[in-house]
Structure formats: structure tokens, C-alpha cells
Tab-separated table of C-alpha atoms in Angstrom:
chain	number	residue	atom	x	y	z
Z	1	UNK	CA	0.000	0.000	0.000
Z	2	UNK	CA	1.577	3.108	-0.649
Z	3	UNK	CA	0.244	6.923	-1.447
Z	4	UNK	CA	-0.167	6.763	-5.146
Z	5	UNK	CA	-2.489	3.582	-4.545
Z	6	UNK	CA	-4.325	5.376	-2.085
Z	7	UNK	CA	-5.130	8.522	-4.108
Z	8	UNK	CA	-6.426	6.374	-7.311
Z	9	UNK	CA	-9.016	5.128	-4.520
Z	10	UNK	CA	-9.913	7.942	-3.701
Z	11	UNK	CA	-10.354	8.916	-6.910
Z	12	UNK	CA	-12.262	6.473	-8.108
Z	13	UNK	CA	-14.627	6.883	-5.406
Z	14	UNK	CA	-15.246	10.370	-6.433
Z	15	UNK	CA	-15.320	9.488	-10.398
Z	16	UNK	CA	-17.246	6.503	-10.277
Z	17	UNK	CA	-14.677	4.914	-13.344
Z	18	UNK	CA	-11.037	3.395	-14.111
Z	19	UNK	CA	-11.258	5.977	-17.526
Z	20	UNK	CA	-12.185	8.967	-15.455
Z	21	UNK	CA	-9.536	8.355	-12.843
Z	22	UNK	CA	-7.371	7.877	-15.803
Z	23	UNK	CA	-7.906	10.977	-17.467
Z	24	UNK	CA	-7.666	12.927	-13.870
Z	25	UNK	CA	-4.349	11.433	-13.671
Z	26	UNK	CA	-2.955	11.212	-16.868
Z	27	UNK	CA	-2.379	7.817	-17.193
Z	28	UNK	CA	-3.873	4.537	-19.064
Z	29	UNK	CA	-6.822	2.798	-17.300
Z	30	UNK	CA	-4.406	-0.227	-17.584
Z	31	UNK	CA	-1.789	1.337	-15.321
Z	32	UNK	CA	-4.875	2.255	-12.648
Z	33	UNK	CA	-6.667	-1.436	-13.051
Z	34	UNK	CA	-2.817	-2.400	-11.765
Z	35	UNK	CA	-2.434	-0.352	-8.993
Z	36	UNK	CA	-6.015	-1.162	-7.689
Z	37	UNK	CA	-4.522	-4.801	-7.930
Z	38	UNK	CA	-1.749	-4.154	-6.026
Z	39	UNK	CA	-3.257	-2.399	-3.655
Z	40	UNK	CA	-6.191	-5.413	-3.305
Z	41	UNK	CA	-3.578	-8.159	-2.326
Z	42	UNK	CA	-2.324	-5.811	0.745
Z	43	UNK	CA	-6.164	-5.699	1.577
Z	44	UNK	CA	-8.162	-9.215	3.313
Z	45	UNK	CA	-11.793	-7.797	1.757
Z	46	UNK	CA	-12.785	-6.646	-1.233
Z	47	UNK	CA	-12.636	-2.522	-1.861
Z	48	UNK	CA	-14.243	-2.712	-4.862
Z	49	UNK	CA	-17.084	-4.635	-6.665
Z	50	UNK	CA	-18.680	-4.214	-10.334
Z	51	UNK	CA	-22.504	-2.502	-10.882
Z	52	UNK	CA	-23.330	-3.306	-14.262
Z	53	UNK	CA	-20.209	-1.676	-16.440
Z	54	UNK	CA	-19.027	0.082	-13.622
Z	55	UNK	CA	-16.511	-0.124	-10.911
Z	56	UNK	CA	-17.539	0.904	-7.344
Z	57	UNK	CA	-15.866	1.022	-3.777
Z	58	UNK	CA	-17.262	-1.880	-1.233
Z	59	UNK	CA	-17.949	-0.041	2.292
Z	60	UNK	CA	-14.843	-1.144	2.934
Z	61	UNK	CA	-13.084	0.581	-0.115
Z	62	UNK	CA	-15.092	3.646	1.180
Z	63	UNK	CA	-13.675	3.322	4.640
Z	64	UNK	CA	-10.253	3.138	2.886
Z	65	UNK	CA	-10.807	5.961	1.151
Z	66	UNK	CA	-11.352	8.839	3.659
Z	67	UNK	CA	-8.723	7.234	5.261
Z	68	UNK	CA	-6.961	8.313	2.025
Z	69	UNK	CA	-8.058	11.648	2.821
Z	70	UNK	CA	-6.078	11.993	5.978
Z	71	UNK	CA	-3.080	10.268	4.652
Z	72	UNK	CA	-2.628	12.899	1.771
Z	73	UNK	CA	-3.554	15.499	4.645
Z	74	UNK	CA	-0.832	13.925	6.741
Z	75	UNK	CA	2.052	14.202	3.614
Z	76	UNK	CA	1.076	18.008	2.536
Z	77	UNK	CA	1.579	19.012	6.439
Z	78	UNK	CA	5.295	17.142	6.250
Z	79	UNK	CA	6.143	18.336	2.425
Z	80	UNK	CA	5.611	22.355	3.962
Z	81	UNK	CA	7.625	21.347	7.149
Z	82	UNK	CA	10.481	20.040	5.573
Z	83	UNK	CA	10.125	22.874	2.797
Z	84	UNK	CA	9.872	25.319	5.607
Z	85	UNK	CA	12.911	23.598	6.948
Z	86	UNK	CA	15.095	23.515	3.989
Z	87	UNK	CA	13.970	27.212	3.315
Z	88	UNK	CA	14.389	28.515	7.157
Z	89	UNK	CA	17.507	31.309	6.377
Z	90	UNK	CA	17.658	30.746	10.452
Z	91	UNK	CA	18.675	27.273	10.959
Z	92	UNK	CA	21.195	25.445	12.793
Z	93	UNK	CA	24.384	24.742	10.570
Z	94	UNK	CA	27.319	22.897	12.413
Z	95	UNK	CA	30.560	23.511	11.277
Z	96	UNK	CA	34.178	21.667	11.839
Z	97	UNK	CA	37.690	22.525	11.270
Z	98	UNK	CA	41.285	21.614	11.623
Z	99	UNK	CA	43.252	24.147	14.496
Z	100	UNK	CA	44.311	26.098	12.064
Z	101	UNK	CA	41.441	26.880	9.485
Z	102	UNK	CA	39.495	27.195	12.699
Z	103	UNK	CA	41.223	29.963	14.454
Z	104	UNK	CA	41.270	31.790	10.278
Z	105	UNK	CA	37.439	30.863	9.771
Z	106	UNK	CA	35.917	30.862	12.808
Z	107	UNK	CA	35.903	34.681	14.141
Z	108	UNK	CA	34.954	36.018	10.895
Z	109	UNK	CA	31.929	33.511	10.341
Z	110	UNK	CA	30.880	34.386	13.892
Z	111	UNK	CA	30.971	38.308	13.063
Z	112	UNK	CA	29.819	37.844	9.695
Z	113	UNK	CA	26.766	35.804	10.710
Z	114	UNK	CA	25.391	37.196	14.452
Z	115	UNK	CA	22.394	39.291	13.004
Z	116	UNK	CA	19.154	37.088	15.130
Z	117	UNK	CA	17.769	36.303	10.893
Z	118	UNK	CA	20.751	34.342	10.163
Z	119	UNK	CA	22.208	30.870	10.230
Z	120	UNK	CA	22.419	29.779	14.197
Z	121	UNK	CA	26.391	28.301	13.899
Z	122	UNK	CA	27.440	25.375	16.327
Z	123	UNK	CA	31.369	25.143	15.407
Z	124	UNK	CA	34.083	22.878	16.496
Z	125	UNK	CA	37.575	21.810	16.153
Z	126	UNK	CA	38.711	18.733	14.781
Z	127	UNK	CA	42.474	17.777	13.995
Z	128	UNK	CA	42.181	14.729	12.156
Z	129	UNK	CA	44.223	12.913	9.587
Z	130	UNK	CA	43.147	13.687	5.638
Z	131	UNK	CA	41.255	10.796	5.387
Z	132	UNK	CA	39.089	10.543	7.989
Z	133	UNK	CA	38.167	14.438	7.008
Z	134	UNK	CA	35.067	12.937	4.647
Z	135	UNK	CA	33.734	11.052	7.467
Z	136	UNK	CA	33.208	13.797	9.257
Z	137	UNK	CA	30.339	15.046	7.042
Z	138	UNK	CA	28.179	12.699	8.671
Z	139	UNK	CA	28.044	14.433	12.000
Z	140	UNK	CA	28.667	18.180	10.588
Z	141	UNK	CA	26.702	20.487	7.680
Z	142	UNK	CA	30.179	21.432	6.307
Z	143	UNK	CA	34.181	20.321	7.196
Z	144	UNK	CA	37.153	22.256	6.381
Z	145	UNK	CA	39.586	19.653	5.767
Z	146	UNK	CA	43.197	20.327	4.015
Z	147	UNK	CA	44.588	18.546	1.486
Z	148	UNK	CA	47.780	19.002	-0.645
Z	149	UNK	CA	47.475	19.991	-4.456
Z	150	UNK	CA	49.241	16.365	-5.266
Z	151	UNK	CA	47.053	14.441	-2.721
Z	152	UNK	CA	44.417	11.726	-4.118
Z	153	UNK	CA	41.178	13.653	-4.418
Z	154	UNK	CA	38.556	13.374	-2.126
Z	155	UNK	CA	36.164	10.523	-2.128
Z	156	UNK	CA	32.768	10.955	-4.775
Z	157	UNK	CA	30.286	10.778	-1.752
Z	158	UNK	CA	31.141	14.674	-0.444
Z	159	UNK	CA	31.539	17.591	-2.557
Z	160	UNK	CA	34.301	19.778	-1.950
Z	161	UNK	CA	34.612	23.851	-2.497
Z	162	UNK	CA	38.335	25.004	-2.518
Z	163	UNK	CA	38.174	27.772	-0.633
Z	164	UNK	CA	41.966	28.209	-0.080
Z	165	UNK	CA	44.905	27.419	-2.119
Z	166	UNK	CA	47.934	28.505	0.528
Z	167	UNK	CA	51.251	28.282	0.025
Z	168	UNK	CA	53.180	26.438	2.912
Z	169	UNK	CA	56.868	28.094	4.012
Z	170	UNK	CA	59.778	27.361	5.477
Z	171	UNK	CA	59.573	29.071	9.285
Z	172	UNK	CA	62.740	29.726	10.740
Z	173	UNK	CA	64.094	32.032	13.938
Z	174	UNK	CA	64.761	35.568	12.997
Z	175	UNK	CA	68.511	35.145	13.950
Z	176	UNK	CA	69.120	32.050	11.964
Z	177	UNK	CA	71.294	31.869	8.714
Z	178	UNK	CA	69.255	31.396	6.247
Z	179	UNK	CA	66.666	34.086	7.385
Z	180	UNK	CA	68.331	37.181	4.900
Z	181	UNK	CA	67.525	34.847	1.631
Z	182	UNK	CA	64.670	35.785	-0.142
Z	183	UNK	CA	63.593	31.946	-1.137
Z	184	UNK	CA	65.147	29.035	-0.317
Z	185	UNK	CA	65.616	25.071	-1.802
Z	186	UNK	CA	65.078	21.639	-0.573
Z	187	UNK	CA	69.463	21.921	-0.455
Z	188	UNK	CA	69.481	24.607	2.049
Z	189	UNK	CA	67.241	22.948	4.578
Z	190	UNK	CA	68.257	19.280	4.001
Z	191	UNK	CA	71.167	19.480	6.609
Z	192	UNK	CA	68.796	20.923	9.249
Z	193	UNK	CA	66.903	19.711	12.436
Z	194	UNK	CA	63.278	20.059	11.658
Z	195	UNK	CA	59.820	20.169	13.681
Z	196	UNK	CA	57.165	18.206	11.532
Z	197	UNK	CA	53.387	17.225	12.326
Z	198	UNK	CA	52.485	13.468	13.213
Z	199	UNK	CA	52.271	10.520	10.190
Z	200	UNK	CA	48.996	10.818	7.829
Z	201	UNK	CA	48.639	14.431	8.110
Z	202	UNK	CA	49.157	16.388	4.962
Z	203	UNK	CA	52.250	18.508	5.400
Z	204	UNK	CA	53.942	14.867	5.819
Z	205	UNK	CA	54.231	14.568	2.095
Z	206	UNK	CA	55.681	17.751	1.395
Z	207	UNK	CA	58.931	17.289	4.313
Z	208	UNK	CA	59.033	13.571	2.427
Z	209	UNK	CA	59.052	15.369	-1.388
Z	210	UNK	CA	61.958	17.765	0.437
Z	211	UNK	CA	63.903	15.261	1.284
Z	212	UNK	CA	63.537	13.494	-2.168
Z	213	UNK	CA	64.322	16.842	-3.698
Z	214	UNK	CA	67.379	17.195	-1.633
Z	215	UNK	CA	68.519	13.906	-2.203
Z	216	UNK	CA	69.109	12.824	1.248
Z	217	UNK	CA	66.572	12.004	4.416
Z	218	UNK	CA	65.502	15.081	6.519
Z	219	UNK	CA	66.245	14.878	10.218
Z	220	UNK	CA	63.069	14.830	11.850
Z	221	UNK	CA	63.480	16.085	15.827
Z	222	UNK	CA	60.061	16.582	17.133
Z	223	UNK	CA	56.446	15.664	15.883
Z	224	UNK	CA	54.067	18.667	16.685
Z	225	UNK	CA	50.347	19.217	14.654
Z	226	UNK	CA	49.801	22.752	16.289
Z	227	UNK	CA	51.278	25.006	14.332
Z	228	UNK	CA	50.650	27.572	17.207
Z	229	UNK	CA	52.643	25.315	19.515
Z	230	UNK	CA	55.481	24.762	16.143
Z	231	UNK	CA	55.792	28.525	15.722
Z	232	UNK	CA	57.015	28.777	19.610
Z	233	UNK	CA	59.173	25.744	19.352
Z	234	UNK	CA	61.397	27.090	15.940
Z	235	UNK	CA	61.590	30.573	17.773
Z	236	UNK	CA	63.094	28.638	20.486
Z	237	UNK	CA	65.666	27.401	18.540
Z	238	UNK	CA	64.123	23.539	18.370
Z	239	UNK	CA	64.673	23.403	14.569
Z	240	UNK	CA	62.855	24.388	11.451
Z	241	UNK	CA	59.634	24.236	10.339
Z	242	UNK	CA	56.599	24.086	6.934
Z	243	UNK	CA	53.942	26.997	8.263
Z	244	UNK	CA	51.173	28.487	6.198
Z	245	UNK	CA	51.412	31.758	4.930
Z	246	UNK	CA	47.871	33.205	5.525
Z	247	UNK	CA	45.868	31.096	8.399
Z	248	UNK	CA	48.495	31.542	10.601
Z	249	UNK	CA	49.236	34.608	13.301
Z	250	UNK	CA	53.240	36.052	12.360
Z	251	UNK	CA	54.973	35.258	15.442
Z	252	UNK	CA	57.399	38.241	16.199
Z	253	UNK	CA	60.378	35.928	16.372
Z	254	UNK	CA	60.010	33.789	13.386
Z	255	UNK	CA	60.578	34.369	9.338
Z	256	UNK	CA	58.970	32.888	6.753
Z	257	UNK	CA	60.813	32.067	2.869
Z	258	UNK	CA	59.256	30.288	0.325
Z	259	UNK	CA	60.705	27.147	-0.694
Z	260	UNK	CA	61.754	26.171	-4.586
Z	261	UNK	CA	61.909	22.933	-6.026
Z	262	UNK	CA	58.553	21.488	-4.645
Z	263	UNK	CA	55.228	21.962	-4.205
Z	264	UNK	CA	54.691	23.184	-1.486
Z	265	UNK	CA	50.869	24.132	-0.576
Z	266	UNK	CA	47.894	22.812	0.877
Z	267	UNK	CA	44.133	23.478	-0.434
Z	268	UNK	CA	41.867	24.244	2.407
Z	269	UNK	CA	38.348	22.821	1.238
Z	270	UNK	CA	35.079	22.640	2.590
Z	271	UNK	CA	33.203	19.193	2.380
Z	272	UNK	CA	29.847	18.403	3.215
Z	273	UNK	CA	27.564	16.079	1.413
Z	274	UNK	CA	25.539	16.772	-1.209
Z	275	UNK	CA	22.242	17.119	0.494
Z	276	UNK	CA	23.426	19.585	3.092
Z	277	UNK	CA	23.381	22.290	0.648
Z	278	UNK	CA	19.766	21.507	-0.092
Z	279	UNK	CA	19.394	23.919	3.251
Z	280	UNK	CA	18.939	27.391	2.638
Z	281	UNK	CA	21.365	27.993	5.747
Z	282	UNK	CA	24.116	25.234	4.937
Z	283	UNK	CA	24.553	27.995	1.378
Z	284	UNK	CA	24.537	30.915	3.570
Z	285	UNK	CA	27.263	29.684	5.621
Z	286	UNK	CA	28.776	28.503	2.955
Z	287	UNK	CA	29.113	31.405	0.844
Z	288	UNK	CA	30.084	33.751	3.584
Z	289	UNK	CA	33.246	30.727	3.751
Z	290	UNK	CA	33.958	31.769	0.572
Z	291	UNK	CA	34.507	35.392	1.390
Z	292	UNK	CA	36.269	35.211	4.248
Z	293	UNK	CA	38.602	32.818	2.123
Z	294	UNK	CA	38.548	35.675	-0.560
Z	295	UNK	CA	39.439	38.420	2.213
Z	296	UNK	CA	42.249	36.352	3.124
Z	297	UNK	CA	43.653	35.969	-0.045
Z	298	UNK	CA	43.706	39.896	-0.308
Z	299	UNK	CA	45.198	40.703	2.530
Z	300	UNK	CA	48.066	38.485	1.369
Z	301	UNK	CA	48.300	39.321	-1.830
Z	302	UNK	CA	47.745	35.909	-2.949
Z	303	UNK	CA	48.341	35.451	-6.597
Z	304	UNK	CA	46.451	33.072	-9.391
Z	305	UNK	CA	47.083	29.954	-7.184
Z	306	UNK	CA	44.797	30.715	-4.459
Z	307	UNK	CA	41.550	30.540	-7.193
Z	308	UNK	CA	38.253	28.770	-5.573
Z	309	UNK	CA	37.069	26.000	-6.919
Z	310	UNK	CA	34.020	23.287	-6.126
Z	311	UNK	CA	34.779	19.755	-6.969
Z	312	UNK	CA	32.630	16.856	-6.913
Z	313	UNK	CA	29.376	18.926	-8.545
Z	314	UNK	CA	27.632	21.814	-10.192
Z	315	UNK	CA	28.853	25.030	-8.780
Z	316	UNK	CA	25.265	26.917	-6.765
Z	317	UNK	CA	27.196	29.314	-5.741
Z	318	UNK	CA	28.800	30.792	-8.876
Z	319	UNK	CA	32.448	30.731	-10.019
Z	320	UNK	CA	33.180	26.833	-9.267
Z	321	UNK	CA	36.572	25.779	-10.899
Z	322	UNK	CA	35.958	21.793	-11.452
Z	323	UNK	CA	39.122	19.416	-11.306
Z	324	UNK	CA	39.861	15.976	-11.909
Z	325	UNK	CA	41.630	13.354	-10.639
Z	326	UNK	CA	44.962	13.868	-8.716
Z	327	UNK	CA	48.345	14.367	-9.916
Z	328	UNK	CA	50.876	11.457	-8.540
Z	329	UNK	CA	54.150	13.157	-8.636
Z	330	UNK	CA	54.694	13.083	-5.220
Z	331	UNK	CA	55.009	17.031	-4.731
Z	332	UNK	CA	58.659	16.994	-6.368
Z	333	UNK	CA	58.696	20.020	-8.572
Z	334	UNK	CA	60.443	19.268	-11.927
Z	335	UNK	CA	60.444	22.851	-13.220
């Protein structure tokens, strides 16, 4: 028994005929004679019974359909709640983050956002490894995750908006040698003591294409993820270290130089599943994502490389950049 079995019961009990119900619903009487079948064998007495040429409902076809009535009653009240939800410019969206993206993203959404009318934001921090970023979606409306440009794309089942394409630099103490060149190469850092983050997070691959650059291993002293926590470490002399450019604070101590002869940069996305955008708030947040991410690029003076892109989809919010697979160089630059 389902609705559409239900309705051309009803219907016949107002038309009095298979052709009349079939013309009401633009269909062939064959297609109704089957669905009043179907709907018979789910039923233990007859709901309908033949006067002369006609079909009519039984009393019990007639109790089944006012109960019609109230089931189609019952379905219009929950299509306008859940279009009322989707459409609600108010609604809860939950939002997660690595440390990093949240301490970039976070105060500006909140500012951004606070009028009583808009999205109601539940945010938190999560500082996972790059895989486990898509599982996230299930528990949050959207997850900024980082990846690096050479990385494996993300899996089909989320859609991903680039909202960041940030270069990643070498940080070292204002007093150390290297700090008066302009740029550096894999060569000048090879020899040194570094501060990395933990296995299976992203800027892993970069210190492993440095070293494969530089031809030689890179001597890996201490395994930190915060890069608040990195930044005090190099100015304390602990070693050097890869730091974002833009979503991270300058520490008074510390330089940063870009770094030839790799890749080095990390794409900060944001991933939700594909229905989450269905919400009228999930967009909201999402776009105002996209201009912070476009505020920070200006304030940088980011160049062509910091372009936002969606992945995975069409682009609803204008401007999407869509990319392919991943590149499996291993970040080496060849150039």
C-alpha cells in the first residue's frame, strides 16, 4: 500500500470509473486497473465490486478511502515542514575545522553571521588525519579539511569547495642563517633539524618530497600538529619548520621564505555532502566561507594559485573551478 495507490481510490470513489480516474491522472486505465490490484492483495476484503459496467468502492473501499483523505492530509503538512525547513535562512548549521582553518574561519563567520535572521552556527575543532576528514560530514553540515594539491582527491560521496589554495613556508628564527635569503631550496634545509606534524597528516608529504628533492633524508626532531605550539618551538631554537602563509598569526620571532623545487601548498576545502546544501542555511554559511577565504587571499596578496574551486558537482554558488583526478608526482617540482 503506498500513497499513489491510495489517491487512485480515492479517486475512483469520487469518479465513479477506471477511464475517469485515468484521465484525472494522466495515465492509461491499464496502469490504474494495476495499482487497484496491487493495492487489493495488501487488503483481506474486497474494496471494490462491479454494478453493471461500472466499478464501485465496497464499504470497505469507502472506509479506505477517507482514510486516504487523511493520509494525503498527513504528507502536505510534512512536504511544507520540511520545505519550511530547507527554506528557514535561520537554521542550525554545524561547522568543523582543523586548528588552524578554525582559528582563520571561525571569528569572521561568527561576526559575519550574528544578526538574530541568520544561520544559528554550532562550530568545532577537529584535527584529524586527511582521510578521515570525509567522514566527518556525517556528524557536521560542512568540514574544512586540508589537502595538498598532489594528494588523491577526495572521495565521490562529499563535494568539496576550494576555498583556499595557501602556500606552505619554510619558518625559521629571525637570527638564523638562512633568514636574509629571499627563497630558499630543498638543499638549504636538508642538513637541518626540523619540527614536523604526526604521520597521515598532509604537510607529511611535502617534508618527504623535500627530502627526495634534496637527495638525502631530513632529520626529523620533534612531531608537533599545532602550528601555534610549532611557531614557539622554531623561535626557540628547536629546529625548522613548513607553516602556512595566511591562516596563521606572524609570530614576532620567526621568518617565513618560500621554498623552490617542490610543491609546497595545501588546499583548504570545505566538504559536506551533497544534500546539506539543499538547506537554505548550509549555502549561507557557505558562501560567507567563501569570502572570508577571498578576504584572506587579499590581505596576502595571494596570486592566481589561491583561485576557488568546487569539486565533486555543479557550482550553486557561482564561479566553481571543477578538477579531476589527482596528480601522482609526489610534490617533487620538476620545473
Amino acid at each position: 500500500m503506498d500513497e499513489r495507490q491510495l489517491r487512485i481510490l480515492r479517486e475512483l470513489g469520487e469518479l465513479g470509473s477506471v477511464t475517469a480516474v485515468a484521465e484525472a491522472l494522466l495515465v492509461t486505465p491499464s496502469a490504474i486497473s494495476q495499482q487497484l490490484r496491487l493495492l487489493q492483495r495488501a487488503i483481506p476484503v474486497p474494496l471494490t465490486e462491479r454494478q453493471g459496467r461500472r466499478l464501485v468502492l465496497t464499504d470497505a473501499g469507502q472506509a479506505l478511502a477517507g482514510a486516504a483523505i487523511e493520509v494525503e492530509s498527513a504528507l502536505a503538512r510534512a512536504r511544507h515542514t520540511v520545505d519550511d525547513y530547507l527554506g528557514r535562512p535561520d537554521g542550525e548549521v554545524s561547522v568543523a575545522a582543523f586548528h588552524s582553518a578554525a582559528a582563520t574561519f571561525f571569528p569572521p563567520l561568527l561576526r559575519a553571521l550574528a544578526a538574530p535572521d541568520g544561520p544559528l552556527l554550532t562550530l568545532a575543532d577537529e584535527d584529524v588525519p586527511q582521510q578521515d576528514f570525509p567522514r566527518l560530514t556525517r556528524e557536521y553540515d560542512l568540514v574544512l579539511a586540508h589537502r595538498l594539491v598532489h594528494a588523491p582527491p577526495w572521495p565521490r560521496s562529499v563535494t568539496a569547495t576550494t576555498l583556499l589554495r595557501e602556500p606552505l613556508d619554510v619558518a625559521l628564527p629571525a637570527c638564523h642563517r638562512l633568514a636574509d635569503r629571499e627563497r630558499l631550496r630543498p638543499a638549504d634545509v636538508a642538513g637541518e633539524p626540523w619540527i614536523t606534524v604526526h604521520d597521515g597528516f598532509p604537510v607529511m608529504a611535502t617534508i618527504e618530497a623535500i627530502a627526495a628533492a634534496a637527495g638525502s633524508p631530513l632529520r626529523l626532531v620533534h612531531r608537533i600538529n599545532e602550528f601555534a605550539v610549532v611557531a614557539e618551538a622554531v623561535a626557540a631554537g628547536g629546529g625548522i619548520a613548513l607553516m602556512p602563509r595566511w591562516t596563521m598569526r606572524r609570530h614576532p620571532e620567526l621568518v617565513l621564505r618560500p621554498l623552490d623545487g617542490v610543491q609546497a601548498s595545501r588546499d583548504i576545502d570545505a566538504l559536506h555532502r551533497p544534500e546539506r546544501t539543499a538547506r537554505t542555511a548550509v549555502r549561507t554559511v557557505l558562501t560567507e566561507l567563501r569570502t572570508v577565504a577571498r578576504g584572506i587571499r587579499e590581505r596576502g596578496g595571494a596570486d592566481g594559485r589561491g583561485e576557488t574551486g568546487e569539486r565533486g558537482g555543479s557550482d550553486e554558488l557561482g564561479g566553481a573551478d571543477e578538477r579531476g583526478g589527482a596528480d601522482e608526482g609526489g610534490g617533487v617540482d620538476r620545473s
